[in-house]
PDB file of C-alpha atoms in Angstrom:
ATOM      1  CA  MET A   1     152.304   9.389 176.133  1.00  0.00           C
ATOM      2  CA  THR A   2     154.998  10.914 173.991  1.00  0.00           C
ATOM      3  CA  TYR A   3     154.515  13.979 171.822  1.00  0.00           C
ATOM      4  CA  LYS A   4     154.666  11.713 168.791  1.00  0.00           C
ATOM      5  CA  GLU A   5     151.824   9.553 170.136  1.00  0.00           C
ATOM      6  CA  LEU A   6     149.836  12.637 171.028  1.00  0.00           C
ATOM      7  CA  LEU A   7     150.234  14.049 167.526  1.00  0.00           C
ATOM      8  CA  GLN A   8     149.219  10.705 166.026  1.00  0.00           C
ATOM      9  CA  THR A   9     146.125  10.571 168.234  1.00  0.00           C
ATOM     10  CA  LEU A  10     145.134  14.069 167.176  1.00  0.00           C
ATOM     11  CA  ALA A  11     145.732  13.175 163.531  1.00  0.00           C
ATOM     12  CA  ASP A  12     143.586  10.041 163.877  1.00  0.00           C
ATOM     13  CA  ARG A  13     140.762  12.007 165.450  1.00  0.00           C
ATOM     14  CA  ALA A  14     140.991  14.710 162.789  1.00  0.00           C
ATOM     15  CA  SER A  15     140.938  12.052 160.083  1.00  0.00           C
ATOM     16  CA  ALA A  16     137.825  10.381 161.521  1.00  0.00           C
ATOM     17  CA  ASN A  17     136.164  13.778 161.841  1.00  0.00           C
ATOM     18  CA  TYR A  18     136.952  14.621 158.206  1.00  0.00           C
ATOM     19  CA  LYS A  19     135.552  11.296 157.048  1.00  0.00           C
ATOM     20  CA  ASN A  20     132.319  12.034 158.931  1.00  0.00           C
ATOM     21  CA  TYR A  21     132.243  15.541 157.465  1.00  0.00           C
ATOM     22  CA  LEU A  22     132.521  14.202 153.929  1.00  0.00           C
ATOM     23  CA  GLN A  23     129.855  11.577 154.632  1.00  0.00           C
ATOM     24  CA  ALA A  24     127.515  14.293 155.891  1.00  0.00           C
ATOM     25  CA  LYS A  25     128.155  16.278 152.698  1.00  0.00           C
ATOM     26  CA  ILE A  26     127.240  13.200 150.641  1.00  0.00           C
ATOM     27  CA  ASP A  27     124.152  12.654 152.776  1.00  0.00           C
ATOM     28  CA  THR A  28     122.929  16.152 151.930  1.00  0.00           C
ATOM     29  CA  LEU A  29     122.830  15.097 148.290  1.00  0.00           C
ATOM     30  CA  VAL A  30     121.085  11.815 149.049  1.00  0.00           C
ATOM     31  CA  HIS A  31     118.643  13.295 151.579  1.00  0.00           C
ATOM     32  CA  PRO A  32     118.212  16.983 150.656  1.00  0.00           C
ATOM     33  CA  SER A  33     115.154  17.364 152.890  1.00  0.00           C
ATOM     34  CA  ASP A  34     117.024  16.354 156.066  1.00  0.00           C
ATOM     35  CA  GLN A  35     117.223  19.549 158.102  1.00  0.00           C
ATOM     36  CA  VAL A  36     119.691  18.138 160.650  1.00  0.00           C
ATOM     37  CA  LEU A  37     122.528  17.629 158.180  1.00  0.00           C
ATOM     38  CA  PRO A  38     123.569  21.295 157.861  1.00  0.00           C
ATOM     39  CA  ASP A  39     124.019  21.421 161.647  1.00  0.00           C
ATOM     40  CA  LYS A  40     126.100  18.239 161.579  1.00  0.00           C
ATOM     41  CA  ILE A  41     128.263  19.643 158.801  1.00  0.00           C
ATOM     42  CA  GLN A  42     128.895  22.785 160.835  1.00  0.00           C
ATOM     43  CA  GLN A  43     129.805  20.698 163.881  1.00  0.00           C
ATOM     44  CA  PHE A  44     132.338  18.774 161.812  1.00  0.00           C
ATOM     45  CA  ARG A  45     133.798  22.033 160.479  1.00  0.00           C
ATOM     46  CA  ASP A  46     134.112  23.373 164.010  1.00  0.00           C
ATOM     47  CA  ALA A  47     135.779  20.157 165.147  1.00  0.00           C
ATOM     48  CA  SER A  48     138.247  20.414 162.253  1.00  0.00           C
ATOM     49  CA  GLU A  49     139.268  23.887 163.381  1.00  0.00           C
ATOM     50  CA  TYR A  50     139.603  22.632 166.949  1.00  0.00           C
ATOM     51  CA  TYR A  51     141.862  19.719 165.946  1.00  0.00           C
ATOM     52  CA  GLU A  52     143.980  21.977 163.752  1.00  0.00           C
ATOM     53  CA  LYS A  53     144.539  24.409 166.619  1.00  0.00           C
ATOM     54  CA  LYS A  54     145.412  21.607 169.042  1.00  0.00           C
ATOM     55  CA  PHE A  55     147.775  19.992 166.523  1.00  0.00           C
ATOM     56  CA  THR A  56     149.513  23.319 165.937  1.00  0.00           C
ATOM     57  CA  ALA A  57     149.831  23.913 169.688  1.00  0.00           C
ATOM     58  CA  VAL A  58     151.404  20.489 170.246  1.00  0.00           C
ATOM     59  CA  MET A  59     153.781  21.059 167.321  1.00  0.00           C
ATOM     60  CA  ALA A  60     154.901  24.280 168.985  1.00  0.00           C
ATOM     61  CA  MET A  61     155.548  22.369 172.209  1.00  0.00           C
ATOM     62  CA  VAL A  62     157.619  19.824 170.286  1.00  0.00           C
ATOM     63  CA  LYS A  63     159.711  22.582 168.752  1.00  0.00           C
ATOM     64  CA  ASN A  64     160.280  24.131 172.188  1.00  0.00           C
ATOM     65  CA  ASP A  65     161.111  20.826 173.880  1.00  0.00           C
ATOM     66  CA  GLU A  66     163.064  19.550 170.872  1.00  0.00           C
ATOM     67  CA  GLY A  67     161.903  15.975 170.809  1.00  0.00           C
ATOM     68  CA  LEU A  68     159.015  13.914 169.530  1.00  0.00           C
ATOM     69  CA  ASP A  69     159.951  11.017 171.781  1.00  0.00           C
ATOM     70  CA  GLN A  70     159.817  13.016 175.005  1.00  0.00           C
ATOM     71  CA  ALA A  71     156.910  12.406 177.319  1.00  0.00           C
ATOM     72  CA  ALA A  72     154.243  15.058 177.051  1.00  0.00           C
ATOM     73  CA  PRO A  73     153.088  16.540 180.361  1.00  0.00           C
ATOM     74  CA  GLU A  74     149.838  14.979 181.606  1.00  0.00           C
ATOM     75  CA  GLU A  75     148.146  18.384 181.716  1.00  0.00           C
ATOM     76  CA  GLU A  76     148.996  19.017 178.060  1.00  0.00           C
ATOM     77  CA  ILE A  77     147.733  15.577 177.048  1.00  0.00           C
ATOM     78  CA  ASN A  78     144.427  16.166 178.814  1.00  0.00           C
ATOM     79  CA  ASN A  79     144.130  19.635 177.304  1.00  0.00           C
ATOM     80  CA  ALA A  80     144.862  18.451 173.779  1.00  0.00           C
ATOM     81  CA  LEU A  81     142.505  15.481 173.894  1.00  0.00           C
ATOM     82  CA  LYS A  82     139.436  17.271 175.295  1.00  0.00           C
TER      83      LYS A  82
END
């Protein structure tokens, strides 16, 4: 997997997470008595922070290695996609 593919994967996951976050926010309006929704919203917020940190870390690796099309080390791929 190249750095470019890794960044795209992280972006896709962050996008899906954000969609779920927004849906949970809507659900709180539709089902205000649902006590589970605030916990879900917090989980989505935490995941957003996680993806942002991973994305930033991979971007730093790209800047150091100077190439989006270079293969990312397997260890870094596994670490970023946890």
